[in-house]
Amino acid sequence: MQASFKQPDELGYYGEFGGAYIPEMLYPNVEELRENYLKIINSESFQKEYKSLLTDYAGRPTPLYFASQLSEKYNTNVYLKREDLCHTGAHKINNTIGQILVAERLGKRRIIAETGAGQHGVATATVCALKGLECIVYMGEKDIERQAPNVARMKMLGAEVRPATSGSKTLKDATNEAIRDWINHPENTFYIIGSVVGPHPYPDMVARFQSVISEEIKWQLKEKTGKELPEAVIACVGGGSNAAGTFYHFVDEPSVAIIAVEAGGCGVNSGKSAATTQLGTPGILHGSKSYVMQTADGQVVEPHSISAGLDYPGIGPMHANLFATGRGKFLNATDAQALEAAFLLAELEGIIPALESAHALAALNQIKFGENDNIVICLSGRGDKDMETYMREMARPK
Amino acid sequence: MNRLDKLFQQKQKNILNIYCTAGYPHLDSTLHIMKALQESGAAIIELGIPYSDPLADGETIQNSSSIALKNGMTIKKLFEQLNDFRNEVSIPVVLMGYLNPILQYGFENFCADAAKIGIDGLILPDLPAHEFENEYRSILEKYHLSFIFLVTPETSEERVRKLDTLSSGFLYAVSSSSTTGNEKDFGAVVKYLQKLQSYHLKNPVLVGFGIKDKQTFSDACCYANGAIIGSAFIKAIGKTEFVAEAAQLFVESIIN
């Protein structure tokens, strides 16, 4: 058994997954970051500014809410970690605040990012506005059409949104374009990756910034129940940043069940799914070794999920290791199951979740927990961005 | 001794390496193009294995990759097409590709099959030096395949020397830190190539990225052993039905 599930080794490997599979053109940038990120993050000035921004700007700590109606329905104790109450509406801001402070300390003035649904793009545009830095967000041409409100938010925040027109014109291609931009602007540009993916040290850096989620869960749960360890933590996984944050301080506690929920799409075997651990095989995507949805010839395939944030053909290497070692239990929820869970939460608790987070809630229908168990589910984002999908669902003849 | 080493033993100047994407513009174009390249005087052929997510390539080569994939090109198909190519093509041929499709094929199987049909070397831009040393170098050596690393103007002297030590065949100098096909000021490139010359590296140096015509080719050849042309060649053969003729005309326009 390995020493820790939460941190990679020196070369960025979680078990056999991770590493930095990048062309030489990116080597100086990635190496500069690798050499400096821990020094920067652990410095007193960074910690002071990071914590103060998380508190006064992002609105942390976010509440750990005991969902009494949900608990009654499932006959267990369900706690919701309310990342949906963060500034910009999701956990993404925890990471972009951290990375913009790293970029600033490395002297970079030009920020690039990729985005799928636009949540990470908005969170990046937000911190760039805050710091007065140039911001360019790559977004698939198809996603730009589908996510007009978030495109408008980014523009209002002063970012330039550039369409990715290659391949399938979605998140995977936006990530390719962002990496190409970085190759072409090696000196002054910092790439703020939105999830625990990419070459080392990104997965580790992003996981550290998101780990504030489980750090808070520990003391909040202790305040409420007297125990700092829940029986299980549950989060949705696309690339897996909210899951990495939710699991971080619990993965090395064997008594805590780690439950990840992937997007089943129209069903794992339907040909329209984003359940990477179920459908993928070990491969390399966007600079790290992990599970990848691909053809037998090694061409990356397009996933499908009702939630743009989970619509990714890979998964962070930390999660790949949790899956491969059996430390994490990987479930999946279909589009329909996620919608059902979203409407249930709205009805029972008065909270409209993001479609991504609704996948995590759907786990309650798949696992029977004990009456006295404490179960923490990460409610990673709020549902405003998904109202169009919810409206279509309400209009659908039943 | 493989064909790359033999070539550089006989010729150190004005080496023209032409890149083309396998399966572009048509599934069965590749062998015709290779023959035309040899006949018109190219010294090395770099054959690209198409990939869905080619991070180090610019728009032109990306597009050629997507078309090649739509045409049905795979590694297996390519090896079938090239099974007897050594009866007709004698100049060195290197394969350029991304690691993922090769891992799915099986790295050792890939090397064994490539060597069997007469491939001379590999360029895999996303295979890091560290993994190369630990896992892959011995396999390449077993099959007598050269492995060519890339260096850029941002690569430190120490690292250039290390990558030179690990490389065989030649060293691929990216002329500007950019994805393929972008143009940048050649003055800065000259400085960088002079710097590489001053290191007296063990491998010949070929300049890639941004070389597109007779002028840029001969400029690059003043400071290196030769150059690699990719995007401009892909553009030239994409415009016409007469692919082999276009390939020949293109090479002649560079070296005559």
XYZ file of C-alpha atoms in Angstrom:
654
model
C 0.000 0.000 0.000
C 1.232 3.466 -0.825
C 1.915 6.158 1.731
C -0.689 8.665 0.627
C -3.545 8.838 -1.828
C -3.753 12.598 -1.773
C -0.330 13.616 -3.040
C 1.714 12.400 -5.998
C 5.377 11.435 -5.877
C 8.125 13.815 -6.933
C 7.490 13.198 -10.632
C 3.770 13.716 -10.299
C 2.621 10.097 -10.189
C -0.314 8.855 -8.158
C 0.461 5.148 -8.350
C 0.912 4.601 -12.070
C -1.079 7.691 -13.105
C 0.008 11.283 -13.673
C 3.395 12.506 -14.869
C 4.068 15.297 -17.353
C 3.702 14.139 -20.956
C 4.327 17.460 -22.637
C 6.159 18.626 -25.738
C 9.545 20.266 -25.169
C 8.029 23.661 -26.026
C 6.129 23.574 -22.722
C 8.982 22.228 -20.643
C 10.388 25.575 -19.390
C 6.937 26.788 -18.299
C 5.937 23.597 -16.569
C 9.372 23.233 -14.994
C 9.264 26.810 -13.687
C 5.928 26.057 -12.064
C 7.066 22.700 -10.703
C 10.133 24.225 -9.114
C 8.224 27.081 -7.520
C 4.650 26.128 -6.727
C 5.196 24.596 -3.305
C 7.589 27.324 -2.249
C 5.055 29.961 -3.280
C 2.001 28.220 -1.809
C 3.738 27.615 1.511
C 5.022 31.162 1.829
C 3.524 33.349 4.521
C 2.585 36.186 2.160
C 0.739 33.789 -0.142
C -1.142 32.091 2.668
C -2.172 35.419 4.145
C -3.521 36.792 0.871
C -5.108 33.482 -0.183
C -6.958 33.049 3.093
C -8.117 36.626 3.190
C -9.483 36.419 -0.371
C -11.204 33.108 0.363
C -12.891 34.675 3.384
C -13.736 38.183 2.264
C -14.047 37.744 -1.497
C -15.160 34.163 -2.139
C -17.317 33.877 0.993
C -15.636 31.038 2.865
C -16.081 29.027 4.926
C -19.109 27.730 3.067
C -21.760 26.181 5.319
C -22.013 22.471 6.062
C -25.756 22.120 5.988
C -27.650 19.264 7.651
C -30.301 18.400 5.060
C -33.062 17.193 7.379
C -35.676 16.359 4.748
C -33.209 14.483 2.586
C -31.912 12.702 5.692
C -35.411 11.634 6.627
C -36.164 10.361 3.145
C -33.012 8.249 2.982
C -33.003 7.371 6.681
C -29.438 8.546 7.276
C -27.687 11.839 8.100
C -26.999 13.837 4.961
C -24.804 16.921 5.134
C -24.388 19.191 2.124
C -21.143 21.107 1.682
C -22.476 24.324 0.202
C -19.899 25.239 -2.444
C -22.849 26.589 -4.423
C -22.754 29.583 -2.083
C -19.250 30.616 -3.174
C -18.761 33.781 -5.196
C -19.429 33.010 -8.900
C -21.626 30.100 -7.872
C -19.288 27.146 -7.589
C -16.120 25.744 -6.006
C -14.096 26.811 -9.081
C -13.146 30.133 -7.452
C -11.072 28.340 -4.735
C -8.684 27.244 -7.456
C -8.606 30.389 -9.577
C -7.811 32.574 -6.565
C -4.923 30.263 -5.708
C -3.560 30.121 -9.244
C -3.832 33.860 -9.916
C -1.710 34.477 -6.814
C 0.855 31.978 -8.089
C 0.820 33.641 -11.539
C 1.318 37.050 -9.944
C 4.291 35.797 -7.947
C 5.844 34.324 -11.096
C 5.506 37.725 -12.767
C 3.039 36.594 -15.443
C 0.722 39.253 -16.844
C -1.282 37.281 -19.394
C -3.721 34.617 -18.200
C -5.289 31.899 -20.320
C -7.875 29.286 -19.372
C -10.130 26.669 -20.909
C -13.769 26.271 -20.050
C -16.615 23.888 -20.831
C -19.867 25.181 -19.377
C -18.183 28.455 -18.572
C -17.956 28.103 -14.759
C -14.164 27.934 -14.677
C -14.010 30.635 -17.358
C -16.119 32.945 -15.224
C -14.062 32.154 -12.114
C -10.866 32.929 -14.044
C -12.247 36.121 -15.591
C -13.304 37.173 -12.089
C -9.868 36.891 -10.516
C -8.234 38.493 -13.574
C -10.563 41.477 -13.188
C -9.659 41.579 -9.507
C -5.939 41.614 -10.289
C -6.094 43.725 -13.457
C -4.569 41.000 -15.641
C -5.272 40.215 -19.281
C -7.576 37.201 -19.588
C -8.230 34.954 -22.578
C -10.646 32.056 -22.213
C -10.811 29.265 -24.776
C -14.233 27.741 -25.153
C -15.559 25.254 -27.691
C -17.590 26.867 -30.429
C -20.503 24.576 -29.567
C -20.313 25.464 -25.868
C -20.285 29.179 -26.688
C -23.638 28.692 -28.374
C -25.011 26.541 -25.538
C -23.827 28.720 -22.637
C -24.614 32.272 -23.675
C -25.120 33.705 -20.151
C -21.672 32.581 -18.989
C -20.074 33.947 -22.173
C -21.706 37.295 -21.393
C -20.479 37.139 -17.772
C -16.889 36.563 -18.907
C -17.105 39.453 -21.358
C -18.569 41.789 -18.747
C -15.643 40.849 -16.507
C -13.282 41.964 -19.267
C -12.150 38.590 -20.620
C -11.763 37.743 -24.268
C -13.590 34.531 -25.152
C -11.929 32.716 -28.050
C -13.814 29.938 -29.820
C -12.103 26.564 -30.199
C -13.063 25.448 -33.670
C -11.029 22.246 -33.966
C -12.224 18.675 -33.361
C -15.547 18.384 -31.617
C -15.552 22.084 -30.611
C -16.112 21.327 -26.887
C -14.072 21.225 -23.640
C -11.407 18.806 -24.864
C -10.691 21.048 -27.852
C -10.782 24.225 -25.771
C -8.079 22.603 -23.609
C -6.020 21.765 -26.713
C -6.292 25.373 -27.897
C -5.287 26.751 -24.498
C -2.217 24.495 -24.479
C -1.319 25.648 -28.020
C -1.648 29.276 -26.933
C 0.709 28.535 -24.054
C 3.237 26.967 -26.448
C 3.106 30.098 -28.619
C 3.494 32.510 -25.670
C 6.115 30.853 -23.521
C 7.426 33.874 -21.641
C 4.586 35.934 -20.228
C 1.624 33.593 -20.062
C 0.190 31.585 -17.167
C -2.294 28.811 -17.867
C -4.952 28.479 -15.162
C -6.227 24.911 -15.566
C -9.716 24.389 -14.159
C -9.496 20.847 -12.880
C -7.126 18.283 -11.350
C -5.903 17.356 -14.828
C -2.956 18.360 -17.023
C 0.767 17.770 -16.551
C 2.353 17.641 -13.099
C 2.250 19.853 -10.998
C -1.257 20.965 -12.021
C -3.236 18.041 -10.546
C -1.467 18.444 -7.208
C -1.663 22.244 -7.200
C -5.372 22.328 -8.027
C -6.115 19.592 -5.458
C -4.295 21.620 -2.786
C -6.355 24.725 -3.586
C -9.598 22.747 -3.521
C -8.609 20.868 -0.342
C -10.043 23.756 1.660
C -13.393 22.000 1.082
C -12.501 18.917 3.153
C -10.468 20.948 5.627
C -13.639 22.860 6.484
C -15.822 19.731 6.440
C -13.640 18.207 9.175
C -14.038 20.990 11.731
C -17.606 21.769 10.743
C -18.658 18.148 11.173
C -16.912 18.024 14.524
C -18.819 21.100 15.669
C -22.104 19.561 14.607
C -21.628 15.909 15.540
C -18.588 15.731 17.786
C -16.822 13.569 15.178
C -14.564 14.915 12.489
C -14.750 11.860 10.234
C -17.945 11.097 8.331
C -18.807 7.544 7.228
C -18.748 8.627 3.570
C -17.952 11.596 1.334
C -19.607 11.858 -2.076
C -18.789 14.105 -5.028
C -19.346 14.197 -8.775
C -16.345 13.692 -11.043
C -15.663 15.070 -14.498
C -12.007 16.060 -14.378
C -12.576 15.884 -10.635
C -11.637 19.134 -8.905
C -14.526 19.379 -6.448
C -14.124 15.666 -5.745
C -10.383 16.089 -5.123
C -11.172 18.886 -2.665
C -13.911 16.909 -0.932
C -11.848 13.719 -0.653
C -8.452 15.297 0.094
C -8.318 15.129 3.887
C -10.229 11.828 4.006
C -8.486 9.593 1.443
C -5.869 8.538 3.947
C -8.504 7.791 6.609
C -9.500 4.186 5.866
C -12.769 4.431 7.812
C -14.182 7.030 5.423
C -15.829 5.687 2.262
C -14.804 7.688 -0.795
C -17.599 7.788 -3.377
C -17.210 9.396 -6.797
C -20.121 9.751 -9.182
C -19.435 10.009 -12.904
C -21.819 11.131 -15.596
C -23.566 8.100 -17.061
C -25.126 10.201 -19.818
C -27.819 8.181 -21.595
C -26.477 5.042 -19.873
C -22.966 3.642 -19.590
C -23.459 1.267 -22.520
C -25.509 3.629 -24.671
C -22.569 5.068 -26.571
C -23.459 8.476 -25.107
C -21.782 8.629 -21.720
C -18.955 10.328 -19.847
C -18.262 7.583 -17.278
C -14.513 7.547 -17.859
C -13.511 4.866 -15.345
C -16.165 2.509 -16.737
C -15.491 3.154 -20.420
C -11.895 4.344 -20.478
C -8.562 2.579 -20.613
C -5.176 3.807 -19.419
C -3.813 6.408 -21.804
C -2.489 9.933 -22.060
C -4.629 13.037 -22.350
C -3.651 16.669 -21.871
C -0.267 15.855 -20.429
C -0.932 13.118 -17.913
C -1.449 9.385 -17.801
C -4.904 8.420 -16.640
C -8.055 6.668 -17.803
C -9.105 8.022 -21.170
C -12.185 7.340 -23.261
C -10.661 6.289 -26.545
C -10.958 3.965 -29.502
C -8.892 0.790 -29.748
C -6.552 2.850 -31.981
C -5.952 5.392 -29.226
C -8.019 8.233 -30.662
C -9.842 10.195 -27.975
C -13.622 9.945 -28.256
C -16.276 12.535 -27.488
C -18.156 11.916 -24.267
C -21.749 12.875 -23.561
C -23.376 14.251 -20.451
C -26.336 16.522 -19.811
C -23.950 18.510 -17.628
C -21.255 20.340 -19.569
C -18.971 20.311 -16.517
C -18.761 16.495 -16.521
C -18.534 16.199 -20.300
C -14.836 15.260 -20.398
C -13.206 12.099 -21.806
C -10.565 11.897 -19.061
C -10.306 12.027 -15.271
C -7.656 13.463 -12.960
C -4.772 11.065 -12.186
C -5.511 11.192 -8.443
C -8.957 9.746 -9.145
C -7.586 7.217 -11.629
C -5.442 5.915 -8.777
C -8.380 5.862 -6.337
C -10.274 3.793 -8.903
C -7.429 1.442 -9.833
C -6.540 0.696 -6.206
C -10.154 0.293 -5.126
C -9.762 3.053 -2.504
C -12.616 4.965 -4.141
C -15.982 3.597 -5.147
C -16.997 4.862 -8.576
C -20.695 5.109 -9.368
C -22.425 6.798 -12.221
C -25.715 8.612 -12.610
C -27.537 8.996 -15.907
C -28.850 12.302 -17.252
C -32.338 11.289 -16.105
C -31.186 10.272 -12.607
C -29.330 13.569 -12.204
C -32.401 15.548 -13.232
C -34.542 13.590 -10.791
C -32.080 14.280 -7.962
C -31.980 17.987 -8.830
C -35.752 18.324 -8.687
C -35.869 16.343 -5.451
C -33.372 18.674 -3.775
C -35.312 21.721 -4.929
C -38.529 20.225 -3.584
C -37.240 18.918 -0.252
C -34.571 21.435 0.707
C -35.290 24.536 -1.361
C -31.921 24.361 -3.123
C -31.516 24.270 -6.912
C -28.222 22.475 -7.561
C -25.981 22.586 -10.610
C -26.525 19.565 -12.851
C -22.998 18.413 -12.027
C -23.721 18.364 -8.291
C -27.051 16.620 -8.911
C -25.048 13.572 -10.069
C -23.504 13.339 -6.591
C -26.930 13.561 -4.962
C -28.153 10.693 -7.144
C -25.769 8.371 -5.254
C -28.265 8.337 -2.387
C -30.515 6.161 -4.555
C -27.719 3.708 -5.231
C -26.206 3.047 -1.818
C -28.059 2.324 1.394
C -26.382 4.093 4.290
C -26.825 3.297 7.978
C -29.288 5.213 10.075
C -26.542 6.724 12.224
C -24.050 7.340 9.430
C -22.919 10.856 8.616
C -22.735 11.321 4.847
C -21.222 14.477 3.330
C -22.135 15.363 -0.242
C -20.371 18.170 -2.045
C -22.909 20.515 -3.579
C -20.311 21.911 -5.914
C -22.371 24.567 -7.682
C -25.714 26.265 -7.956
C -28.240 25.626 -10.689
C -28.790 29.072 -12.204
C -26.690 28.196 -15.250
C -28.807 25.087 -15.846
C -32.233 26.739 -15.742
C -32.742 26.253 -19.462
C -32.318 22.485 -19.074
C -34.547 22.457 -15.997
C -37.200 24.498 -17.840
C -37.166 22.017 -20.713
C -37.595 19.198 -18.220
C -40.560 20.936 -16.561
C -42.197 21.491 -19.955
C -41.737 17.856 -20.953
C -45.031 15.954 -20.965
C -44.893 13.403 -18.139
C 24.130 1.373 -39.125
C 20.679 2.719 -39.908
C 19.834 4.869 -42.914
C 19.833 8.113 -40.916
C 23.399 7.653 -39.707
C 24.486 6.610 -43.182
C 22.878 9.684 -44.711
C 24.603 12.096 -42.355
C 27.894 10.312 -42.870
C 27.650 11.053 -46.598
C 26.005 14.464 -46.477
C 26.097 17.151 -43.797
C 24.587 20.125 -45.613
C 21.221 21.081 -47.079
C 19.374 18.040 -45.806
C 15.720 18.425 -46.740
C 13.280 16.546 -44.527
C 9.662 16.660 -45.661
C 6.831 16.003 -43.233
C 3.570 14.560 -44.442
C 0.593 13.169 -42.579
C -0.062 9.506 -43.334
C -3.427 9.040 -45.007
C -3.609 12.638 -46.247
C -5.071 13.848 -48.528
C -6.379 10.361 -49.374
C -6.086 7.102 -47.499
C -3.766 5.605 -50.139
C -1.745 8.773 -50.951
C 1.120 8.019 -48.612
C 3.253 5.656 -50.660
C 2.814 7.725 -53.845
C 3.966 10.808 -51.964
C 6.939 8.997 -50.478
C 8.107 7.839 -53.896
C 7.677 11.340 -55.335
C 9.660 12.819 -52.432
C 12.550 10.447 -53.011
C 12.571 10.990 -56.770
C 12.557 14.774 -56.452
C 15.472 14.832 -54.027
C 14.173 14.962 -50.457
C 16.711 13.419 -48.088
C 14.428 12.265 -45.265
C 10.707 11.598 -44.978
C 8.931 12.312 -41.705
C 5.628 10.511 -41.716
C 3.017 11.802 -39.271
C 0.698 9.349 -37.559
C -2.638 11.162 -37.311
C -4.032 11.788 -33.808
C -7.269 13.288 -32.550
C -5.533 15.707 -30.159
C -2.219 16.839 -31.694
C -1.081 19.405 -29.101
C 2.191 20.397 -30.750
C 0.726 20.999 -34.186
C -0.744 24.117 -35.742
C -3.931 24.393 -37.720
C -2.702 23.050 -41.079
C -1.322 19.808 -39.687
C -4.263 19.411 -37.286
C -6.626 19.613 -40.232
C -4.599 17.117 -42.232
C -4.732 14.780 -39.207
C -8.515 15.030 -38.925
C -8.885 14.337 -42.640
C -6.517 11.371 -42.419
C -8.493 9.953 -39.478
C -11.747 10.423 -41.383
C -10.124 8.637 -44.307
C -9.647 5.683 -41.976
C -5.908 5.884 -41.286
C -4.670 3.887 -38.289
C -1.247 2.599 -37.270
C -2.245 -0.881 -38.359
C -3.419 0.396 -41.737
C -0.222 2.409 -42.190
C 1.997 -0.582 -41.466
C -0.024 -2.635 -43.967
C 0.391 0.039 -46.628
C 4.125 0.298 -45.939
C 4.741 -3.431 -45.704
C 6.850 -3.531 -48.892
C 7.796 0.126 -49.229
C 11.508 -0.596 -48.916
C 11.368 -2.169 -52.387
C 10.689 1.317 -53.732
C 11.950 3.857 -51.214
C 15.517 3.823 -49.936
C 15.850 7.192 -48.149
C 15.468 7.346 -44.336
C 11.922 7.440 -42.992
C 11.022 8.515 -39.462
C 7.600 8.326 -37.874
C 6.275 11.295 -35.938
C 3.340 10.766 -33.620
C 1.842 11.218 -30.200
C 2.391 8.692 -27.469
C -1.211 7.665 -26.798
C -2.046 5.803 -30.031
C 1.329 4.066 -29.808
C 0.719 2.968 -26.215
C -2.610 1.492 -27.287
C -0.863 -0.384 -30.112
C 1.718 -1.512 -27.569
C 5.017 0.350 -27.508
C 7.222 -2.668 -28.085
C 4.925 -4.126 -30.766
C 4.984 -0.760 -32.471
C 8.775 -0.620 -32.493
C 9.067 -4.215 -33.651
C 6.612 -3.700 -36.528
C 8.125 -0.356 -37.524
C 11.616 -1.812 -37.593
C 10.447 -4.850 -39.541
C 9.112 -2.780 -42.455
C 12.203 -0.551 -42.494
C 11.428 2.556 -40.449
C 14.558 4.304 -39.158
C 13.474 6.449 -36.244
C 10.743 7.996 -34.113
C 9.757 11.509 -33.068
C 7.258 11.535 -30.189
C 7.012 15.112 -28.931
C 5.008 14.242 -25.817
C 7.300 11.482 -24.564
C 9.291 13.109 -21.748
C 13.020 12.546 -21.435
C 12.661 11.006 -17.994
C 10.157 8.346 -19.120
C 12.256 7.760 -22.228
C 15.305 6.942 -20.152
C 13.457 4.760 -17.670
C 11.126 2.792 -19.832
C 11.482 3.232 -23.561
C 15.114 3.731 -24.515
C 16.076 0.080 -24.227
C 13.157 -0.968 -26.445
C 14.191 1.491 -29.163
C 17.774 0.288 -28.958
C 16.659 -3.311 -29.213
C 15.017 -2.551 -32.567
C 17.777 -0.187 -33.756
C 15.407 2.750 -34.050
C 16.716 6.282 -33.677
C 14.856 8.571 -31.283
C 14.813 12.267 -32.012
C 14.214 14.881 -29.312
C 13.076 18.454 -29.865
C 14.876 21.532 -28.518
C 13.568 25.114 -28.506
C 15.084 28.587 -28.055
C 13.963 28.386 -24.405
C 15.753 25.089 -23.770
C 18.713 25.665 -21.447
C 22.213 24.689 -22.544
C 22.351 21.970 -19.925
C 19.110 20.475 -21.195
C 20.094 20.790 -24.868
C 23.218 18.776 -24.050
C 21.180 16.176 -22.208
C 18.635 15.827 -25.029
C 21.495 15.612 -27.530
C 22.990 12.764 -25.530
C 19.662 10.939 -25.468
C 18.939 11.533 -29.174
C 20.180 9.541 -32.094
C 19.859 10.238 -35.819
C 19.483 13.983 -35.478
C 18.249 16.706 -33.131
C 15.082 18.579 -34.052
C 15.481 22.314 -33.425
C 12.161 24.061 -33.196
C 12.882 27.423 -34.753
C 10.516 29.371 -32.571
C 8.721 28.215 -29.459
C 5.523 27.610 -31.310
C 3.154 25.082 -32.698
C 3.971 24.093 -36.275
C 3.297 26.541 -39.064
C 3.692 29.883 -37.260
C 6.021 32.489 -38.660
C 8.402 34.475 -36.537
C 11.271 36.812 -37.148
C 14.178 34.847 -38.621
C 16.806 37.067 -36.982
C 16.089 35.622 -33.567
C 16.194 32.146 -35.071
C 19.684 32.741 -36.481
C 21.001 33.685 -33.042
C 19.516 30.545 -31.569
C 20.949 28.305 -34.302
C 24.377 29.893 -33.880
C 24.132 29.148 -30.196
C 23.355 25.509 -30.977
C 26.340 25.397 -33.388
C 28.626 26.684 -30.669
C 27.725 23.686 -28.480
C 29.305 21.236 -30.984
C 26.616 18.647 -30.404
C 27.029 14.969 -31.195
C 23.939 14.892 -33.471
C 23.288 16.771 -36.718
C 20.693 19.518 -36.247
C 17.626 19.914 -38.447
C 15.498 23.033 -38.094
C 11.745 22.606 -38.023
C 8.702 24.837 -37.730
C 8.378 27.946 -39.893
C 10.418 26.717 -42.900
C 8.180 27.117 -45.931
C 10.096 27.946 -49.155
C 13.470 28.068 -50.915
C 14.536 31.207 -49.059
C 13.714 30.051 -45.534
C 15.194 26.632 -46.310
C 18.516 28.009 -47.490
C 18.605 30.494 -44.591
C 18.140 27.644 -42.121
C 20.782 25.546 -43.894
C 23.411 28.243 -43.261
C 23.226 27.509 -39.559
C 22.180 23.858 -39.414
C 22.571 20.602 -41.301
C 19.188 21.020 -42.886
C 15.548 21.701 -42.267
C 12.128 20.135 -41.984
C 9.152 21.419 -43.948
C 5.657 20.395 -42.860
C 2.764 22.832 -43.042
C 3.819 24.382 -46.370
C 4.088 20.937 -47.922
C 0.686 19.871 -46.571
C -0.822 23.023 -48.056
C 0.829 22.357 -51.408
C -0.470 18.801 -51.765
C -3.929 19.612 -50.406
C -4.839 21.949 -53.239
C -4.752 19.497 -56.135
C -5.897 16.139 -57.428
C -2.387 15.383 -58.648
C -0.832 14.745 -55.283
C 2.428 13.050 -56.338
C 3.102 15.703 -58.970
C 2.447 18.460 -56.459
C 4.822 16.796 -53.987
C 7.526 16.615 -56.634
C 7.040 20.224 -57.749
C 7.180 21.395 -54.172
C 10.481 19.668 -53.422
C 11.977 20.913 -56.681
C 10.951 24.471 -55.822
C 12.948 24.171 -52.611
C 16.165 22.514 -53.730
C 16.617 23.615 -57.357
